[in-house]
XYZ file of C-alpha atoms in Angstrom:
484
model
C -19.093 34.287 57.347
C -15.667 35.974 57.345
C -13.333 35.804 54.360
C -9.543 35.461 54.600
C -7.472 35.889 51.429
C -3.960 34.541 51.011
C -2.622 34.825 47.475
C -5.154 33.115 45.210
C -6.713 31.253 48.136
C -10.074 32.370 49.462
C -10.893 30.967 52.919
C -14.411 31.464 54.259
C -14.650 31.073 58.029
C -18.088 30.068 59.414
C -19.759 32.272 62.029
C -19.305 29.555 64.659
C -15.533 29.954 64.429
C -13.669 33.165 65.236
C -11.430 34.456 62.390
C -8.744 35.053 65.019
C -8.565 31.297 65.507
C -7.509 30.719 61.878
C -3.864 31.346 60.988
C -2.538 31.066 57.445
C 1.189 30.970 56.743
C 3.493 29.770 53.982
C 5.153 26.351 54.162
C 8.976 26.675 54.208
C 10.828 26.121 50.946
C 12.893 23.279 52.444
C 9.863 21.022 52.837
C 10.559 17.874 50.723
C 7.180 17.927 48.946
C 7.484 21.656 48.258
C 10.902 21.055 46.712
C 9.598 18.188 44.610
C 6.634 20.142 43.273
C 8.643 23.312 42.716
C 11.161 21.432 40.590
C 8.601 19.715 38.340
C 8.960 20.806 34.714
C 5.269 20.880 33.824
C 3.755 21.953 37.143
C 3.747 25.340 38.843
C 3.433 25.415 42.636
C 1.419 28.591 43.237
C 0.228 27.949 46.804
C 1.991 26.293 49.730
C 0.255 27.213 52.960
C -0.460 25.844 56.380
C -3.867 26.590 57.880
C -3.902 26.279 61.662
C -7.284 26.201 63.400
C -7.017 26.980 67.109
C -10.496 27.177 68.485
C -12.707 26.579 71.515
C -15.319 23.894 71.558
C -17.863 24.424 68.780
C -21.375 24.570 70.170
C -23.471 24.618 66.977
C -23.566 22.315 63.974
C -24.752 22.399 60.388
C -26.785 19.671 58.698
C -25.340 17.408 56.007
C -27.236 16.517 52.837
C -28.194 13.237 54.491
C -29.796 15.032 57.443
C -27.137 14.125 60.012
C -25.242 16.852 61.865
C -21.699 17.831 61.011
C -19.222 20.333 62.364
C -19.049 23.707 60.594
C -16.481 23.744 57.810
C -14.016 26.227 56.429
C -14.660 26.703 52.725
C -11.419 26.968 50.767
C -11.194 27.704 47.071
C -8.764 29.185 44.605
C -9.446 32.330 42.626
C -7.331 30.774 39.860
C -9.730 28.462 37.992
C -6.810 26.514 36.531
C -5.481 25.601 39.944
C -5.959 22.234 41.641
C -5.700 21.915 45.411
C -3.820 19.134 47.181
C -4.690 18.932 50.868
C -2.746 17.167 53.631
C -3.733 16.525 57.227
C -2.164 13.989 59.504
C 0.006 12.660 56.676
C -2.954 11.775 54.429
C -3.413 13.546 51.111
C -6.585 14.482 49.213
C -6.839 15.970 45.727
C -9.774 18.275 44.994
C -11.721 15.998 42.691
C -15.403 15.116 42.480
C -16.397 11.478 42.065
C -20.057 12.024 41.260
C -21.229 10.555 44.577
C -23.810 12.283 46.814
C -22.127 14.897 48.970
C -22.474 13.415 52.424
C -20.275 11.750 55.017
C -21.033 8.260 53.688
C -19.327 9.091 50.399
C -16.186 10.788 51.652
C -13.372 8.310 52.179
C -11.252 8.362 55.315
C -8.371 9.599 53.214
C -10.547 12.637 52.508
C -11.239 13.402 56.147
C -10.372 17.055 55.522
C -12.899 17.283 52.702
C -16.540 17.600 53.707
C -18.099 18.854 50.497
C -16.053 17.763 47.502
C -15.998 20.230 44.606
C -18.209 19.602 41.617
C -16.693 19.239 38.170
C -15.088 22.538 37.219
C -15.059 23.888 40.794
C -11.918 24.032 42.920
C -13.172 24.160 46.470
C -12.597 22.242 49.670
C -14.582 22.283 52.871
C -12.226 21.647 55.757
C -14.022 20.284 58.781
C -12.308 20.044 62.208
C -11.972 16.409 63.187
C -13.392 16.776 66.710
C -14.934 19.583 68.703
C -12.577 18.951 71.597
C -9.329 19.144 69.656
C -7.152 22.052 70.718
C -5.898 22.696 67.184
C -6.070 21.438 63.625
C -3.220 21.713 61.130
C -3.930 21.473 57.422
C -1.478 21.978 54.568
C -2.627 23.071 51.115
C -0.689 23.001 47.871
C -2.105 24.903 44.906
C -0.848 23.462 41.619
C -1.433 24.369 37.988
C 0.192 23.729 34.620
C 3.116 25.900 33.591
C 1.945 25.793 29.972
C -1.532 25.214 28.526
C -2.294 21.772 27.116
C -4.556 21.195 24.133
C -6.935 18.233 24.067
C -6.805 15.278 26.435
C -4.573 16.400 29.303
C -3.517 12.854 30.281
C -2.389 11.939 26.757
C -0.753 15.319 26.252
C 1.261 15.295 29.479
C 2.174 11.629 29.277
C 3.370 12.075 25.691
C 5.532 14.952 26.858
C 7.088 12.896 29.680
C 7.195 9.334 28.330
C 8.532 7.956 25.074
C 8.451 4.228 24.460
C 12.072 3.059 24.439
C 14.674 0.725 25.829
C 16.859 2.393 28.452
C 20.495 1.385 28.844
C 21.596 0.895 32.467
C 25.360 0.639 32.859
C 25.565 2.374 36.254
C 23.279 2.380 39.281
C 23.136 6.187 39.189
C 19.852 6.949 37.346
C 21.282 10.224 36.036
C 23.357 8.146 33.607
C 20.406 6.182 32.198
C 19.598 7.056 28.588
C 17.198 5.793 25.901
C 19.091 3.667 23.407
C 18.414 2.284 19.944
C 18.302 -1.536 20.104
C 20.910 -1.898 17.373
C 23.405 0.178 19.340
C 23.485 -2.221 22.300
C 26.602 -4.384 22.176
C 26.362 -8.135 22.793
C 29.185 -10.670 22.719
C 28.966 -13.663 20.353
C 27.007 -16.616 21.702
C 24.416 -16.478 24.465
C 24.005 -13.344 26.563
C 21.908 -12.695 29.608
C 19.540 -9.729 29.578
C 17.873 -8.398 32.733
C 14.897 -6.227 31.793
C 13.215 -3.814 34.233
C 9.545 -3.056 33.521
C 7.984 -0.259 35.593
C 4.468 0.370 36.898
C 1.724 3.003 36.698
C 2.586 6.737 36.709
C 6.241 5.803 36.131
C 9.136 5.485 33.709
C 12.282 3.373 34.040
C 14.003 6.214 35.861
C 11.094 7.109 38.141
C 10.219 3.481 38.875
C 13.711 2.111 39.424
C 15.822 5.225 39.972
C 15.386 5.780 43.712
C 18.796 6.529 45.186
C 18.596 4.015 47.983
C 21.811 2.200 48.903
C 20.169 -1.227 49.144
C 18.568 -1.167 45.699
C 21.667 0.380 44.129
C 23.771 -2.465 45.532
C 21.451 -5.031 43.924
C 21.594 -3.147 40.629
C 25.389 -2.837 40.769
C 25.604 -6.603 41.231
C 23.491 -7.231 38.130
C 25.472 -4.749 36.048
C 28.784 -6.343 37.092
C 27.668 -9.913 36.361
C 29.498 -11.605 33.489
C 27.827 -11.410 30.048
C 24.838 -9.571 31.545
C 23.148 -6.521 30.039
C 20.624 -4.516 32.083
C 17.927 -2.569 30.256
C 14.709 -0.831 31.209
C 11.559 -0.583 29.126
C 9.934 2.834 29.404
C 6.330 2.999 28.204
C 3.063 4.876 28.713
C 0.954 3.456 31.522
C -2.135 5.670 31.288
C -2.922 6.384 27.626
C -1.997 2.874 26.425
C -3.019 -0.531 27.736
C -0.514 -3.286 28.673
C -0.978 -5.199 25.423
C -0.107 -2.087 23.413
C 2.976 -1.674 25.602
C 3.878 -5.322 25.052
C 3.733 -5.004 21.265
C 6.110 -2.040 21.447
C 8.439 -4.013 23.728
C 8.536 -7.060 21.460
C 9.258 -4.860 18.437
C 12.213 -3.290 20.258
C 13.560 -6.649 21.437
C 13.313 -7.973 17.890
C 15.834 -5.315 16.810
C 18.527 -6.415 19.285
C 21.681 -7.545 17.502
C 22.430 -10.694 19.490
C 22.922 -14.383 18.667
C 20.770 -15.607 21.544
C 19.457 -14.003 24.729
C 18.443 -15.564 28.026
C 15.950 -13.067 29.420
C 15.124 -12.424 33.081
C 12.460 -9.789 33.743
C 11.867 -7.785 36.919
C 8.499 -6.062 36.979
C 6.914 -3.654 39.378
C 3.107 -3.450 39.773
C 1.391 -2.977 36.368
C 4.658 -3.969 34.684
C 3.724 -7.596 35.389
C 0.817 -7.239 32.967
C 3.113 -5.832 30.277
C 5.624 -8.680 30.644
C 2.915 -11.327 30.697
C 1.267 -9.772 27.625
C 4.579 -9.907 25.755
C 4.992 -13.579 26.620
C 1.399 -14.852 26.486
C -0.396 -12.598 23.980
C 2.247 -11.248 21.596
C 5.128 -13.721 21.656
C 8.823 -12.922 21.873
C 11.349 -13.287 19.034
C 12.639 -16.885 18.625
C 16.194 -15.965 19.631
C 15.042 -14.710 23.053
C 14.347 -17.309 25.743
C 12.524 -16.044 28.832
C 13.741 -17.765 31.968
C 12.100 -15.968 34.907
C 9.658 -13.139 35.466
C 9.891 -11.712 38.987
C 6.786 -9.658 39.768
C 6.676 -7.131 42.640
C 3.094 -6.396 43.669
C 1.737 -7.365 40.259
C -2.063 -6.945 39.849
C -2.442 -10.160 37.864
C -6.150 -10.389 38.628
C -6.524 -6.598 38.908
C -7.026 -4.144 41.728
C -10.289 -2.560 42.862
C -8.545 0.815 42.956
C -8.434 0.761 39.134
C -12.244 0.680 38.910
C -13.643 4.029 37.768
C -15.533 4.730 41.009
C -12.294 4.394 42.986
C -9.960 6.531 40.870
C -10.046 9.527 43.202
C -9.244 7.328 46.190
C -6.403 5.701 44.234
C -4.927 9.116 43.442
C -5.135 10.156 47.095
C -3.665 6.849 48.243
C -0.813 6.887 45.725
C 0.089 10.452 46.685
C 0.090 9.557 50.386
C 2.384 6.563 49.801
C 4.599 8.577 47.442
C 5.093 11.242 50.113
C 6.333 8.497 52.442
C 8.842 7.363 49.805
C 9.969 10.948 49.118
C 10.594 11.711 52.782
C 12.234 8.418 53.705
C 14.201 7.482 50.619
C 14.551 10.334 48.134
C 16.618 12.683 50.300
C 15.997 16.294 51.281
C 15.649 17.489 47.689
C 12.552 15.359 47.194
C 13.939 13.275 44.345
C 13.708 13.831 40.612
C 11.840 10.542 40.286
C 8.843 11.846 42.240
C 8.435 14.970 40.095
C 7.220 13.123 37.035
C 5.128 10.692 39.058
C 3.307 13.642 40.631
C 2.895 15.258 37.213
C 1.120 12.182 35.856
C -1.048 11.912 38.975
C -1.910 15.597 38.533
C -2.824 14.927 34.892
C -5.443 12.376 35.934
C -6.768 14.649 38.709
C -7.037 17.598 36.325
C -8.662 15.369 33.725
C -11.302 14.192 36.207
C -12.115 17.768 37.197
C -12.091 19.402 33.761
C -12.834 16.587 31.325
C -14.755 13.977 33.337
C -12.328 11.220 32.312
C -13.727 7.803 31.500
C -12.087 4.436 30.933
C -11.642 5.041 27.199
C -9.435 8.062 27.915
C -7.229 6.216 30.423
C -7.104 2.643 29.060
C -3.849 1.850 30.818
C -5.460 2.457 34.199
C -8.831 0.896 33.360
C -7.121 -2.289 32.148
C -6.230 -3.145 35.763
C -9.841 -3.146 36.978
C -11.019 -6.654 37.947
C -13.117 -8.109 35.151
C -11.766 -5.742 32.488
C -11.736 -6.988 28.902
C -7.948 -6.889 28.953
C -7.607 -9.024 32.104
C -10.203 -11.500 30.835
C -8.134 -11.916 27.665
C -4.821 -12.191 29.509
C -6.121 -14.709 32.018
C -8.037 -16.854 29.535
C -5.560 -19.689 29.876
C -2.741 -18.526 27.608
C -0.053 -19.947 29.900
C 3.635 -19.225 29.168
C 5.806 -21.742 27.348
C 7.617 -24.435 29.291
C 10.818 -23.143 30.798
C 9.342 -19.787 31.832
C 9.004 -19.389 35.587
C 6.742 -16.774 37.141
C 7.842 -15.625 40.596
C 5.729 -13.215 42.616
C 6.876 -11.095 45.554
C 4.014 -10.137 47.862
C 3.424 -8.493 51.199
C 0.520 -7.944 53.542
C 0.750 -4.537 55.197
C -0.435 -5.054 58.772
C 0.191 -1.952 60.932
C 0.217 -3.906 64.181
C 3.133 -6.036 62.920
C 5.411 -3.234 61.698
C 8.676 -2.737 63.572
C 11.028 0.252 63.451
C 8.911 2.704 61.460
C 8.583 6.300 62.741
C 5.448 6.598 64.875
C 3.864 9.426 62.877
C 4.327 7.625 59.574
C 3.022 4.357 60.988
C -0.062 6.167 62.294
C -0.737 7.574 58.821
C -0.321 4.243 57.068
C -2.396 2.499 59.727
C -5.227 4.935 59.095
C -4.940 4.335 55.356
C -4.967 0.564 55.848
C -7.764 0.366 58.398
C -10.123 3.078 57.161
C -9.640 3.082 53.383
C -8.011 -0.033 51.953
C -9.406 -2.818 54.127
C -13.055 -1.672 53.902
C -12.782 -1.562 50.108
C -10.973 -4.854 49.652
C -12.617 -6.708 52.488
C -10.756 -8.904 54.939
C -7.985 -9.940 52.549
C -4.226 -9.536 52.716
C -2.970 -6.587 50.647
C -0.020 -4.225 50.186
C -2.309 -1.136 50.382
C -2.971 -1.135 46.603
C -3.141 -4.744 45.374
C -4.417 -7.784 47.267
C -2.078 -10.729 47.697
C -4.525 -13.087 46.007
C -4.409 -11.015 42.821
C -0.611 -10.977 42.850
C -0.499 -14.766 43.017
C -3.265 -15.613 40.509
C -2.146 -16.436 36.953
C -4.704 -17.600 34.371
C -7.173 -18.363 37.129
C -4.807 -20.568 39.136
C -2.602 -19.702 42.082
C 1.119 -20.030 41.577
C 2.972 -22.846 43.303
C 3.833 -22.118 46.927
C 7.559 -22.138 46.081
C 7.024 -19.320 43.574
C 5.224 -17.009 46.029
C 7.737 -15.035 48.072
C 6.331 -13.229 51.090
C 7.930 -10.085 52.486
C 7.262 -10.049 56.266
C 4.665 -7.558 57.496
C 7.124 -6.440 60.157
C 9.233 -4.804 57.436
C 6.556 -2.161 56.810
C 6.799 -2.753 53.062
C 3.887 -1.330 51.067
C 3.089 -1.101 47.358
C 5.545 1.700 46.628
C 8.458 0.389 48.692
C 9.237 -3.128 47.418
C 12.617 -1.868 46.183
C 13.317 0.090 49.346
C 13.139 -2.321 52.281
C 15.889 -4.769 53.205
C 13.641 -7.830 53.433
C 12.158 -7.275 49.981
C 15.533 -6.475 48.392
C 17.028 -9.680 49.775
C 14.339 -11.681 47.961
C 14.816 -9.718 44.742
C 18.607 -10.212 44.853
C 18.200 -13.978 45.357
C 15.717 -14.338 42.490
C 17.822 -12.342 40.040
C 21.199 -13.641 41.197
């Protein structure tokens, strides 16, 4: 075993592989993910390296814990015990977390193809295994990340409290840099009936990070809403990890109750988990009498839950979300990575760090656990508490089918195809899904499927996935029609 050191990284090369075949070099500063991580307020990017493995055919193998052979693996760890490693190969990302499963090939998801032996709780180590013995070279990228400042207590609650404050956000321009929290009483409404369009974001997000992508198509839709006569556009920022959707809904209703308006016709646009917040406000809490909900348009809403929110699948969810977020950063956020992604990655990191250091359970992340199928929250929400007459639920869904996608870059399509075929579909079974939520869950309200006319399908050919409903033309056309 030969050891290569690069900064805080310690790379142990097995005897079967020549050290000369392993090259370690820094990733350039202009890489979009490097720029995003480097700009994050709470995270410090302390490692950004590419490991290239250029080696001849390996003739010997080591045994796995299940007794089957496996290729020799590079062992990679950080000398900094506060550091967490994010690994990328072939466009797929893996965080260094341990899920408590036996350490063998049967318990390492396809998204974790670079990770042979996942680190145990408290350890920060990866085993990087070449994919095939015949490959001429392997390229792996590693990002070492730690907190800029120490956090006391529950890291998820601490970081989320630092990033997210429950508030209404005033949106008078499509440029997210102008969006500011506002006191309800300071929002001006004309006498009579006003229309309010409310944006409710999803997991790991805020109003700005969920709806602030600087994409021309979405900004055009938003500009149209802002310019509409007697229409006010607001966002509702809330905590999606340390609070459950019903808690969020109670905060929302309290804020709406403070609006100084004669009467409001309310249209709500939700993304992902935001559907559960809006439904909770309507079905469980109840809105003020001077606010009449007309439509709730739900993008990828997990109305019957998602298997990725089950505790055993959290690590895979974090890997999957990071992989999809990288796609959004590179395609839609511009060369600087996008301010929106910085805080999303910080909250993902908080959960990763919490799993490693604090063995998080559902009680510590109730906002995430609430989305697990069969959770107490979902049972309560879907117990038949249908909305009042006059409220229309519309759901926007898509089935990501790699073979149908047209016009997507080949390397990105290959990554998403691998995610779909080797990670998502085996977990969900043979059901249509957007890579995070299955279409059946999006369409199921109180145990019954919505009417066909209220289910709006984004074509698979568009390449839309769970994080890009607001970023593809086909999806935006539907959103514009429903909110118009």
